[in-house]
Amino acid sequence: LGLVLFGTVFTLLILYVNNVIIGGASQLEWLLDPDQGTVVTLSLSVLLFGVMGGIAVRFFQRNQEARIALERKNRQIRSMNLQLEKRVEARTQELRAAVAELQEFSFGVSQDLKCPVRAVEAYTQMLMEDLPEIPDESRKMLASVYGLCGRMTGLIEKILEYSTISRKKPVFEQV
């Protein structure tokens, strides 16, 4: 409505300048008995500014609708981000609990395996030292068992080291 009113007043001003000031018509004559060109010009300008006003109003409505839709989408994105962060945090906690459980299990298994392996290793060593009359083939077997016990102890130590690795700070070396 403001655009239509502005356009109409502006058109009247132009027509006034053209007819009264430049054309020399009297003000009263121009107001009471306008010529056909003035009426057509005024009608077309009202129509034109009316259409322009409608276009402007629709433009501002669409702009406002787009702004509202964008804000709604932004709220949805923020909400989805919060939900995702909560899910990530929950999964991280689950993963930490699983890692802790695995570490405890690894530690327990390594401790449970160490005792029997040490006993076999010790018995094998005692047999090799205390019984010199063992045949060579049996001595080789005992030496093999003794060596395998050493390897097994090394593997158990690696499992134990693995179970505690996440508690250690990383050490960086130049390669």
Tab-separated table of N, CA and C in Angstrom:
chain	number	residue	atom	x	y	z
A	1	LEU	N	0.833	-1.193	0.000
A	1	LEU	CA	0.000	0.000	0.000
A	1	LEU	C	0.874	1.251	0.000
A	2	GLY	N	1.955	1.231	0.756
A	2	GLY	CA	2.850	2.388	0.805
A	2	GLY	C	3.487	2.648	-0.536
A	3	LEU	N	3.853	1.554	-1.245
A	3	LEU	CA	4.463	1.704	-2.559
A	3	LEU	C	3.458	2.260	-3.560
A	4	VAL	N	2.208	1.830	-3.485
A	4	VAL	CA	1.155	2.334	-4.383
A	4	VAL	C	0.919	3.811	-4.123
A	5	LEU	N	0.833	4.184	-2.864
A	5	LEU	CA	0.607	5.591	-2.507
A	5	LEU	C	1.771	6.452	-2.958
A	6	PHE	N	2.993	5.973	-2.715
A	6	PHE	CA	4.170	6.719	-3.144
A	6	PHE	C	4.171	6.891	-4.659
A	7	GLY	N	3.893	5.811	-5.389
A	7	GLY	CA	3.887	5.870	-6.855
A	7	GLY	C	2.837	6.822	-7.377
A	8	THR	N	1.674	6.797	-6.749
A	8	THR	CA	0.583	7.690	-7.187
A	8	THR	C	0.951	9.151	-6.951
A	9	VAL	N	1.463	9.447	-5.778
A	9	VAL	CA	1.863	10.828	-5.453
A	9	VAL	C	2.981	11.281	-6.381
A	10	PHE	N	3.940	10.393	-6.624
A	10	PHE	CA	5.056	10.729	-7.507
A	10	PHE	C	4.542	11.008	-8.926
A	11	THR	N	3.608	10.176	-9.411
A	11	THR	CA	3.030	10.379	-10.749
A	11	THR	C	2.264	11.691	-10.811
A	12	LEU	N	1.482	11.987	-9.776
A	12	LEU	CA	0.750	13.261	-9.731
A	12	LEU	C	1.713	14.443	-9.772
A	13	LEU	N	2.813	14.334	-9.064
A	13	LEU	CA	3.807	15.407	-9.057
A	13	LEU	C	4.385	15.614	-10.452
A	14	ILE	N	4.705	14.518	-11.132
A	14	ILE	CA	5.244	14.630	-12.488
A	14	ILE	C	4.206	15.236	-13.432
A	15	LEU	N	2.961	14.753	-13.309
A	15	LEU	CA	1.893	15.300	-14.167
A	15	LEU	C	1.661	16.787	-13.876
A	16	TYR	N	1.716	17.170	-12.617
A	16	TYR	CA	1.546	18.575	-12.234
A	16	TYR	C	2.641	19.434	-12.864
A	17	VAL	N	3.883	18.959	-12.716
A	17	VAL	CA	4.998	19.718	-13.291
A	17	VAL	C	4.823	19.822	-14.801
A	18	ASN	N	4.446	18.722	-15.446
A	18	ASN	CA	4.310	18.714	-16.902
A	18	ASN	C	3.159	19.592	-17.372
A	19	ASN	N	1.999	19.512	-16.747
A	19	ASN	CA	0.814	20.239	-17.223
A	19	ASN	C	0.736	21.670	-16.712
A	20	VAL	N	1.029	21.891	-15.444
A	20	VAL	CA	0.833	23.218	-14.858
A	20	VAL	C	2.067	24.084	-15.053
A	21	ILE	N	3.215	23.568	-14.660
A	21	ILE	CA	4.417	24.410	-14.696
A	21	ILE	C	4.951	24.529	-16.122
A	22	ILE	N	5.091	23.411	-16.814
A	22	ILE	CA	5.656	23.465	-18.157
A	22	ILE	C	4.566	23.799	-19.190
A	23	GLY	N	3.396	23.162	-19.079
A	23	GLY	CA	2.323	23.356	-20.075
A	23	GLY	C	1.554	24.650	-19.895
A	24	GLY	N	1.584	25.269	-18.757
A	24	GLY	CA	0.942	26.543	-18.523
A	24	GLY	C	-0.526	26.459	-18.161
A	25	ALA	N	-1.078	25.268	-17.862
A	25	ALA	CA	-2.488	25.156	-17.470
A	25	ALA	C	-2.647	25.673	-16.053
A	26	SER	N	-3.844	26.124	-15.728
A	26	SER	CA	-4.078	26.604	-14.369
A	26	SER	C	-4.281	25.402	-13.441
A	27	GLN	N	-3.994	25.611	-12.173
A	27	GLN	CA	-4.107	24.518	-11.208
A	27	GLN	C	-5.535	24.023	-11.086
A	28	LEU	N	-6.457	24.934	-11.028
A	28	LEU	CA	-7.863	24.586	-10.875
A	28	LEU	C	-8.361	23.820	-12.100
A	29	GLU	N	-7.988	24.293	-13.281
A	29	GLU	CA	-8.380	23.619	-14.520
A	29	GLU	C	-7.796	22.213	-14.577
A	30	TRP	N	-6.539	22.088	-14.173
A	30	TRP	CA	-5.876	20.783	-14.229
A	30	TRP	C	-6.503	19.807	-13.241
A	31	LEU	N	-6.913	20.282	-12.040
A	31	LEU	CA	-7.513	19.410	-11.038
A	31	LEU	C	-8.945	19.038	-11.386
A	32	LEU	N	-9.754	20.001	-11.866
A	32	LEU	CA	-11.172	19.741	-12.087
A	32	LEU	C	-11.460	19.115	-13.452
A	33	ASP	N	-10.660	19.448	-14.443
A	33	ASP	CA	-10.917	18.926	-15.779
A	33	ASP	C	-9.609	18.441	-16.410
A	34	PRO	N	-9.095	17.282	-15.916
A	34	PRO	CA	-7.829	16.805	-16.478
A	34	PRO	C	-8.040	16.254	-17.893
A	35	ASP	N	-7.016	16.360	-18.695
A	35	ASP	CA	-7.133	15.832	-20.054
A	35	ASP	C	-7.042	14.301	-20.023
A	36	GLN	N	-7.346	13.695	-21.148
A	36	GLN	CA	-7.395	12.233	-21.243
A	36	GLN	C	-6.027	11.607	-20.957
A	37	GLY	N	-4.959	12.198	-21.382
A	37	GLY	CA	-3.607	11.684	-21.148
A	37	GLY	C	-3.280	11.636	-19.677
A	38	THR	N	-3.706	12.639	-18.932
A	38	THR	CA	-3.443	12.672	-17.494
A	38	THR	C	-4.183	11.546	-16.792
A	39	VAL	N	-5.429	11.305	-17.172
A	39	VAL	CA	-6.233	10.247	-16.554
A	39	VAL	C	-5.627	8.875	-16.865
A	40	VAL	N	-5.246	8.668	-18.129
A	40	VAL	CA	-4.669	7.387	-18.516
A	40	VAL	C	-3.331	7.178	-17.797
A	41	THR	N	-2.513	8.216	-17.778
A	41	THR	CA	-1.212	8.110	-17.111
A	41	THR	C	-1.386	7.798	-15.634
A	42	LEU	N	-2.291	8.514	-15.002
A	42	LEU	CA	-2.541	8.300	-13.574
A	42	LEU	C	-3.083	6.887	-13.332
A	43	SER	N	-3.998	6.415	-14.154
A	43	SER	CA	-4.568	5.065	-14.001
A	43	SER	C	-3.498	3.998	-14.195
A	44	LEU	N	-2.690	4.145	-15.239
A	44	LEU	CA	-1.631	3.180	-15.493
A	44	LEU	C	-0.582	3.175	-14.379
A	45	SER	N	-0.257	4.351	-13.852
A	45	SER	CA	0.733	4.399	-12.780
A	45	SER	C	0.196	3.750	-11.508
A	46	VAL	N	-1.096	3.954	-11.210
A	46	VAL	CA	-1.693	3.294	-10.040
A	46	VAL	C	-1.659	1.783	-10.243
A	47	LEU	N	-2.019	1.329	-11.448
A	47	LEU	CA	-1.989	-0.097	-11.747
A	47	LEU	C	-0.568	-0.648	-11.656
A	48	LEU	N	0.379	0.059	-12.263
A	48	LEU	CA	1.773	-0.375	-12.253
A	48	LEU	C	2.330	-0.448	-10.833
A	49	PHE	N	2.119	0.614	-10.058
A	49	PHE	CA	2.639	0.598	-8.690
A	49	PHE	C	1.884	-0.397	-7.808
A	50	GLY	N	0.621	-0.663	-8.138
A	50	GLY	CA	-0.132	-1.699	-7.420
A	50	GLY	C	0.469	-3.074	-7.658
A	51	VAL	N	0.791	-3.355	-8.940
A	51	VAL	CA	1.423	-4.631	-9.270
A	51	VAL	C	2.796	-4.722	-8.618
A	52	MET	N	3.560	-3.638	-8.696
A	52	MET	CA	4.887	-3.638	-8.079
A	52	MET	C	4.799	-3.833	-6.571
A	53	GLY	N	3.792	-3.208	-5.977
A	53	GLY	CA	3.592	-3.375	-4.535
A	53	GLY	C	3.268	-4.818	-4.187
A	54	GLY	N	2.423	-5.456	-5.018
A	54	GLY	CA	2.098	-6.867	-4.798
A	54	GLY	C	3.325	-7.754	-4.944
A	55	ILE	N	4.129	-7.437	-5.958
A	55	ILE	CA	5.355	-8.214	-6.162
A	55	ILE	C	6.296	-8.037	-4.972
A	56	ALA	N	6.428	-6.796	-4.517
A	56	ALA	CA	7.316	-6.530	-3.375
A	56	ALA	C	6.818	-7.243	-2.119
A	57	VAL	N	5.501	-7.185	-1.886
A	57	VAL	CA	4.938	-7.859	-0.706
A	57	VAL	C	5.199	-9.357	-0.794
A	58	ARG	N	4.972	-9.959	-1.968
A	58	ARG	CA	5.197	-11.395	-2.127
A	58	ARG	C	6.681	-11.745	-1.947
A	59	PHE	N	7.555	-10.859	-2.470
A	59	PHE	CA	8.987	-11.078	-2.297
A	59	PHE	C	9.354	-11.099	-0.818
A	60	PHE	N	8.853	-10.123	-0.073
A	60	PHE	CA	9.165	-10.071	1.362
A	60	PHE	C	8.553	-11.250	2.110
A	61	GLN	N	7.343	-11.687	1.679
A	61	GLN	CA	6.742	-12.863	2.307
A	61	GLN	C	7.601	-14.105	2.066
A	62	ARG	N	8.019	-14.297	0.824
A	62	ARG	CA	8.856	-15.462	0.511
A	62	ARG	C	10.191	-15.397	1.246
A	63	ASN	N	10.734	-14.199	1.326
A	63	ASN	CA	11.998	-14.030	2.044
A	63	ASN	C	11.817	-14.413	3.513
A	64	GLN	N	10.743	-13.950	4.104
A	64	GLN	CA	10.461	-14.269	5.508
A	64	GLN	C	10.216	-15.770	5.678
A	65	GLU	N	9.466	-16.372	4.756
A	65	GLU	CA	9.216	-17.818	4.820
A	65	GLU	C	10.525	-18.597	4.706
A	66	ALA	N	11.385	-18.155	3.796
A	66	ALA	CA	12.676	-18.822	3.625
A	66	ALA	C	13.526	-18.682	4.885
A	67	ARG	N	13.503	-17.501	5.490
A	67	ARG	CA	14.262	-17.274	6.717
A	67	ARG	C	13.746	-18.173	7.845
A	68	ILE	N	12.429	-18.299	7.948
A	68	ILE	CA	11.828	-19.153	8.981
A	68	ILE	C	12.189	-20.621	8.725
A	69	ALA	N	12.099	-21.046	7.454
A	69	ALA	CA	12.447	-22.432	7.113
A	69	ALA	C	13.921	-22.706	7.405
A	70	LEU	N	14.777	-21.747	7.094
A	70	LEU	CA	16.205	-21.906	7.357
A	70	LEU	C	16.471	-22.022	8.855
A	71	GLU	N	15.815	-21.197	9.635
A	71	GLU	CA	15.996	-21.254	11.089
A	71	GLU	C	15.493	-22.595	11.634
A	72	ARG	N	14.382	-23.085	11.091
A	72	ARG	CA	13.848	-24.388	11.508
A	72	ARG	C	14.857	-25.491	11.182
A	73	LYS	N	15.430	-25.437	9.990
A	73	LYS	CA	16.436	-26.435	9.605
A	73	LYS	C	17.674	-26.325	10.496
A	74	ASN	N	18.085	-25.121	10.815
A	74	ASN	CA	19.244	-24.937	11.701
A	74	ASN	C	18.973	-25.532	13.082
A	75	ARG	N	17.751	-25.336	13.583
A	75	ARG	CA	17.387	-25.932	14.873
A	75	ARG	C	17.418	-27.455	14.792
A	76	GLN	N	16.913	-27.998	13.673
A	76	GLN	CA	16.939	-29.446	13.496
A	76	GLN	C	18.376	-29.961	13.453
A	77	ILE	N	19.237	-29.250	12.747
A	77	ILE	CA	20.639	-29.660	12.646
A	77	ILE	C	21.306	-29.616	14.015
A	78	ARG	N	21.052	-28.529	14.772
A	78	ARG	CA	21.628	-28.449	16.112
A	78	ARG	C	21.124	-29.593	16.990
A	79	SER	N	19.831	-29.902	16.884
A	79	SER	CA	19.260	-30.998	17.665
A	79	SER	C	19.880	-32.331	17.266
A	80	MET	N	20.030	-32.538	15.971
A	80	MET	CA	20.639	-33.777	15.489
A	80	MET	C	22.101	-33.866	15.932
A	81	ASN	N	22.807	-32.743	15.919
A	81	ASN	CA	24.195	-32.733	16.386
A	81	ASN	C	24.282	-33.103	17.860
A	82	LEU	N	23.373	-32.556	18.657
A	82	LEU	CA	23.369	-32.900	20.088
A	82	LEU	C	23.089	-34.385	20.292
A	83	GLN	N	22.115	-34.916	19.551
A	83	GLN	CA	21.812	-36.340	19.658
A	83	GLN	C	23.017	-37.179	19.244
A	84	LEU	N	23.662	-36.764	18.156
A	84	LEU	CA	24.835	-37.502	17.685
A	84	LEU	C	25.961	-37.450	18.708
A	85	GLU	N	26.187	-36.287	19.299
A	85	GLU	CA	27.228	-36.172	20.324
A	85	GLU	C	26.923	-37.079	21.512
A	86	LYS	N	25.651	-37.157	21.902
A	86	LYS	CA	25.270	-38.034	23.014
A	86	LYS	C	25.504	-39.493	22.651
A	87	ARG	N	25.156	-39.861	21.419
A	87	ARG	CA	25.373	-41.244	20.983
A	87	ARG	C	26.865	-41.571	20.930
A	88	VAL	N	27.656	-40.637	20.427
A	88	VAL	CA	29.104	-40.852	20.364
A	88	VAL	C	29.667	-41.011	21.773
A	89	GLU	N	29.222	-40.160	22.687
A	89	GLU	CA	29.698	-40.246	24.070
A	89	GLU	C	29.302	-41.588	24.686
A	90	ALA	N	28.069	-42.036	24.439
A	90	ALA	CA	27.621	-43.317	24.986
A	90	ALA	C	28.449	-44.467	24.406
A	91	ARG	N	28.678	-44.418	23.105
A	91	ARG	CA	29.470	-45.477	22.468
A	91	ARG	C	30.923	-45.439	22.961
A	92	THR	N	31.428	-44.237	23.175
A	92	THR	CA	32.798	-44.111	23.690
A	92	THR	C	32.887	-44.730	25.078
A	93	GLN	N	31.886	-44.493	25.912
A	93	GLN	CA	31.874	-45.086	27.247
A	93	GLN	C	31.799	-46.611	27.151
A	94	GLU	N	30.964	-47.107	26.225
A	94	GLU	CA	30.867	-48.554	26.042
A	94	GLU	C	32.211	-49.127	25.592
A	95	LEU	N	32.854	-48.432	24.675
A	95	LEU	CA	34.153	-48.886	24.176
A	95	LEU	C	35.201	-48.870	25.282
A	96	ARG	N	35.200	-47.832	26.096
A	96	ARG	CA	36.144	-47.771	27.212
A	96	ARG	C	35.909	-48.928	28.191
A	97	ALA	N	34.637	-49.213	28.441
A	97	ALA	CA	34.327	-50.323	29.354
A	97	ALA	C	34.789	-51.648	28.751
A	98	ALA	N	34.585	-51.816	27.442
A	98	ALA	CA	35.018	-53.054	26.786
A	98	ALA	C	36.540	-53.179	26.805
A	99	VAL	N	37.241	-52.079	26.576
A	99	VAL	CA	38.706	-52.102	26.610
A	99	VAL	C	39.189	-52.433	28.018
A	100	ALA	N	38.556	-51.838	29.016
A	100	ALA	CA	38.954	-52.120	30.402
A	100	ALA	C	38.723	-53.597	30.728
A	101	GLU	N	37.600	-54.127	30.273
A	101	GLU	CA	37.299	-55.539	30.514
A	101	GLU	C	38.317	-56.440	29.805
A	102	LEU	N	38.649	-56.076	28.583
A	102	LEU	CA	39.647	-56.847	27.840
A	102	LEU	C	41.012	-56.788	28.522
A	103	GLN	N	41.368	-55.622	29.037
A	103	GLN	CA	42.644	-55.482	29.751
A	103	GLN	C	42.670	-56.360	30.996
A	104	GLU	N	41.566	-56.335	31.740
A	104	GLU	CA	41.489	-57.162	32.940
A	104	GLU	C	41.578	-58.639	32.580
A	105	PHE	N	40.875	-59.029	31.519
A	105	PHE	CA	40.913	-60.418	31.087
A	105	PHE	C	42.327	-60.818	30.667
A	106	SER	N	42.961	-59.979	29.863
A	106	SER	CA	44.326	-60.263	29.403
A	106	SER	C	45.283	-60.383	30.576
A	107	PHE	N	45.146	-59.480	31.530
A	107	PHE	CA	46.006	-59.523	32.714
A	107	PHE	C	45.781	-60.827	33.474
A	108	GLY	N	44.512	-61.182	33.678
A	108	GLY	CA	44.193	-62.412	34.412
A	108	GLY	C	44.699	-63.651	33.693
A	109	VAL	N	44.496	-63.707	32.375
A	109	VAL	CA	44.950	-64.862	31.600
A	109	VAL	C	46.470	-64.971	31.664
A	110	SER	N	47.146	-63.850	31.496
A	110	SER	CA	48.613	-63.897	31.510
A	110	SER	C	49.127	-64.364	32.876
A	111	GLN	N	48.490	-63.910	33.942
A	111	GLN	CA	48.919	-64.355	35.274
A	111	GLN	C	48.620	-65.840	35.477
A	112	ASP	N	47.452	-66.282	34.979
A	112	ASP	CA	47.077	-67.691	35.138
A	112	ASP	C	47.978	-68.614	34.324
A	113	LEU	N	48.488	-68.137	33.203
A	113	LEU	CA	49.344	-68.969	32.354
A	113	LEU	C	50.795	-68.988	32.823
A	114	LYS	N	51.206	-67.940	33.485
A	114	LYS	CA	52.614	-67.864	33.901
A	114	LYS	C	52.993	-68.988	34.866
A	115	CYS	N	52.168	-69.255	35.851
A	115	CYS	CA	52.503	-70.243	36.894
A	115	CYS	C	52.738	-71.635	36.313
A	116	PRO	N	51.829	-72.192	35.513
A	116	PRO	CA	52.093	-73.546	34.990
A	116	PRO	C	53.307	-73.595	34.064
A	117	VAL	N	53.504	-72.544	33.262
A	117	VAL	CA	54.645	-72.532	32.349
A	117	VAL	C	55.948	-72.475	33.142
A	118	ARG	N	55.988	-71.668	34.177
A	118	ARG	CA	57.187	-71.605	35.021
A	118	ARG	C	57.458	-72.948	35.688
A	119	ALA	N	56.366	-73.610	36.114
A	119	ALA	CA	56.533	-74.916	36.762
A	119	ALA	C	57.102	-75.928	35.768
A	120	VAL	N	56.557	-75.964	34.551
A	120	VAL	CA	57.070	-76.896	33.532
A	120	VAL	C	58.529	-76.567	33.224
A	121	GLU	N	58.831	-75.284	33.099
A	121	GLU	CA	60.207	-74.850	32.814
A	121	GLU	C	61.151	-75.280	33.944
A	122	ALA	N	60.706	-75.077	35.175
A	122	ALA	CA	61.547	-75.434	36.332
A	122	ALA	C	61.745	-76.945	36.414
A	123	TYR	N	60.655	-77.721	36.212
A	123	TYR	CA	60.775	-79.175	36.260
A	123	TYR	C	61.682	-79.685	35.145
A	124	THR	N	61.579	-79.109	33.986
A	124	THR	CA	62.424	-79.509	32.856
A	124	THR	C	63.885	-79.234	33.175
A	125	GLN	N	64.165	-78.073	33.726
A	125	GLN	CA	65.541	-77.719	34.080
A	125	GLN	C	66.072	-78.665	35.155
A	126	MET	N	65.241	-78.967	36.157
A	126	MET	CA	65.676	-79.891	37.218
A	126	MET	C	65.974	-81.270	36.647
A	127	LEU	N	65.123	-81.755	35.742
A	127	LEU	CA	65.361	-83.073	35.139
A	127	LEU	C	66.670	-83.088	34.365
A	128	MET	N	66.945	-82.016	33.613
A	128	MET	CA	68.172	-81.968	32.817
A	128	MET	C	69.401	-81.885	33.717
A	129	GLU	N	69.292	-81.180	34.842
A	129	GLU	CA	70.448	-81.015	35.730
A	129	GLU	C	70.641	-82.217	36.651
A	130	ASP	N	69.547	-82.785	37.152
A	130	ASP	CA	69.642	-83.824	38.169
A	130	ASP	C	69.762	-85.242	37.604
A	131	LEU	N	69.449	-85.438	36.369
A	131	LEU	CA	69.500	-86.778	35.785
A	131	LEU	C	70.458	-86.793	34.597
A	132	PRO	N	71.758	-86.976	34.860
A	132	PRO	CA	72.721	-86.969	33.755
A	132	PRO	C	72.603	-88.194	32.851
A	133	GLU	N	71.980	-89.262	33.319
A	133	GLU	CA	71.920	-90.496	32.535
A	133	GLU	C	70.761	-90.529	31.541
A	134	ILE	N	70.076	-89.400	31.331
A	134	ILE	CA	68.961	-89.342	30.362
A	134	ILE	C	69.545	-89.499	28.954
A	135	PRO	N	68.899	-90.316	28.139
A	135	PRO	CA	69.388	-90.463	26.762
A	135	PRO	C	69.395	-89.117	26.023
A	136	ASP	N	70.252	-89.050	25.018
A	136	ASP	CA	70.417	-87.788	24.279
A	136	ASP	C	69.105	-87.325	23.618
A	137	GLU	N	68.363	-88.250	23.081
A	137	GLU	CA	67.112	-87.866	22.426
A	137	GLU	C	66.131	-87.275	23.450
A	138	SER	N	66.063	-87.878	24.626
A	138	SER	CA	65.191	-87.352	25.684
A	138	SER	C	65.703	-85.993	26.155
A	139	ARG	N	67.032	-85.852	26.226
A	139	ARG	CA	67.629	-84.563	26.639
A	139	ARG	C	67.269	-83.477	25.614
A	140	LYS	N	67.302	-83.830	24.312
A	140	LYS	CA	66.917	-82.859	23.268
A	140	LYS	C	65.455	-82.455	23.430
A	141	MET	N	64.618	-83.425	23.732
A	141	MET	CA	63.195	-83.123	23.941
A	141	MET	C	63.000	-82.207	25.138
A	142	LEU	N	63.724	-82.496	26.234
A	142	LEU	CA	63.620	-81.638	27.415
A	142	LEU	C	64.124	-80.222	27.111
A	143	ALA	N	65.226	-80.145	26.332
A	143	ALA	CA	65.759	-78.831	25.952
A	143	ALA	C	64.744	-78.090	25.080
A	144	SER	N	64.076	-78.832	24.197
A	144	SER	CA	63.043	-78.223	23.348
A	144	SER	C	61.888	-77.708	24.202
A	145	VAL	N	61.450	-78.546	25.165
A	145	VAL	CA	60.368	-78.120	26.067
A	145	VAL	C	60.805	-76.882	26.849
A	146	TYR	N	62.043	-76.891	27.323
A	146	TYR	CA	62.571	-75.737	28.080
A	146	TYR	C	62.564	-74.473	27.198
A	147	GLY	N	63.000	-74.611	25.950
A	147	GLY	CA	62.998	-73.461	25.037
A	147	GLY	C	61.589	-72.975	24.721
A	148	LEU	N	60.677	-73.935	24.530
A	148	LEU	CA	59.283	-73.557	24.262
A	148	LEU	C	58.670	-72.853	25.470
A	149	CYS	N	59.055	-73.290	26.670
A	149	CYS	CA	58.562	-72.603	27.887
A	149	CYS	C	59.061	-71.160	27.906
A	150	GLY	N	60.321	-70.956	27.492
A	150	GLY	CA	60.852	-69.591	27.428
A	150	GLY	C	60.071	-68.746	26.417
A	151	ARG	N	59.775	-69.348	25.239
A	151	ARG	CA	58.973	-68.623	24.235
A	151	ARG	C	57.586	-68.305	24.768
A	152	MET	N	56.971	-69.291	25.430
A	152	MET	CA	55.637	-69.107	25.980
A	152	MET	C	55.645	-68.004	27.038
A	153	THR	N	56.667	-67.980	27.877
A	153	THR	CA	56.786	-66.917	28.882
A	153	THR	C	56.902	-65.557	28.196
A	154	GLY	N	57.668	-65.480	27.115
A	154	GLY	CA	57.793	-64.227	26.359
A	154	GLY	C	56.455	-63.780	25.782
A	155	LEU	N	55.680	-64.739	25.228
A	155	LEU	CA	54.351	-64.403	24.686
A	155	LEU	C	53.412	-63.920	25.792
A	156	ILE	N	53.484	-64.584	26.940
A	156	ILE	CA	52.640	-64.174	28.070
A	156	ILE	C	53.015	-62.760	28.517
A	157	GLU	N	54.305	-62.463	28.546
A	157	GLU	CA	54.761	-61.107	28.902
A	157	GLU	C	54.233	-60.082	27.898
A	158	LYS	N	54.204	-60.459	26.627
A	158	LYS	CA	53.664	-59.548	25.597
A	158	LYS	C	52.174	-59.306	25.812
A	159	ILE	N	51.439	-60.373	26.188
A	159	ILE	CA	50.011	-60.201	26.481
A	159	ILE	C	49.837	-59.266	27.675
A	160	LEU	N	50.664	-59.469	28.689
A	160	LEU	CA	50.598	-58.610	29.871
A	160	LEU	C	50.941	-57.169	29.502
A	161	GLU	N	51.950	-56.985	28.662
A	161	GLU	CA	52.321	-55.636	28.214
A	161	GLU	C	51.180	-55.009	27.414
A	162	TYR	N	50.542	-55.809	26.566
A	162	TYR	CA	49.411	-55.315	25.778
A	162	TYR	C	48.258	-54.870	26.675
A	163	SER	N	48.041	-55.626	27.750
A	163	SER	CA	46.912	-55.288	28.620
A	163	SER	C	47.129	-53.979	29.361
A	164	THR	N	48.363	-53.523	29.463
A	164	THR	CA	48.638	-52.273	30.179
A	164	THR	C	49.040	-51.135	29.251
A	165	ILE	N	49.060	-51.383	27.948
A	165	ILE	CA	49.592	-50.383	27.005
A	165	ILE	C	48.736	-49.113	26.948
A	166	SER	N	47.426	-49.249	27.116
A	166	SER	CA	46.587	-48.056	27.018
A	166	SER	C	46.751	-47.141	28.230
A	167	ARG	N	47.332	-47.650	29.304
A	167	ARG	CA	47.551	-46.807	30.488
A	167	ARG	C	48.835	-46.011	30.397
A	168	LYS	N	49.693	-46.397	29.447
A	168	LYS	CA	50.983	-45.720	29.315
A	168	LYS	C	50.873	-44.545	28.376
A	169	LYS	N	51.699	-43.558	28.588
A	169	LYS	CA	51.777	-42.431	27.664
A	169	LYS	C	52.611	-42.847	26.467
A	170	PRO	N	52.210	-42.401	25.277
A	170	PRO	CA	52.988	-42.784	24.094
A	170	PRO	C	54.365	-42.159	24.093
A	171	VAL	N	55.328	-42.937	23.636
A	171	VAL	CA	56.702	-42.466	23.510
A	171	VAL	C	57.006	-42.340	22.015
A	172	PHE	N	57.380	-41.153	21.591
A	172	PHE	CA	57.658	-40.921	20.191
A	172	PHE	C	59.151	-40.973	19.956
A	173	GLU	N	59.530	-41.688	18.910
A	173	GLU	CA	60.931	-41.808	18.560
A	173	GLU	C	61.109	-41.382	17.108
A	174	GLN	N	62.255	-40.865	16.814
A	174	GLN	CA	62.563	-40.505	15.439
A	174	GLN	C	62.969	-41.767	14.700
A	175	VAL	N	62.367	-41.941	13.523
A	175	VAL	CA	62.628	-43.143	12.742
A	175	VAL	C	63.547	-42.791	11.585
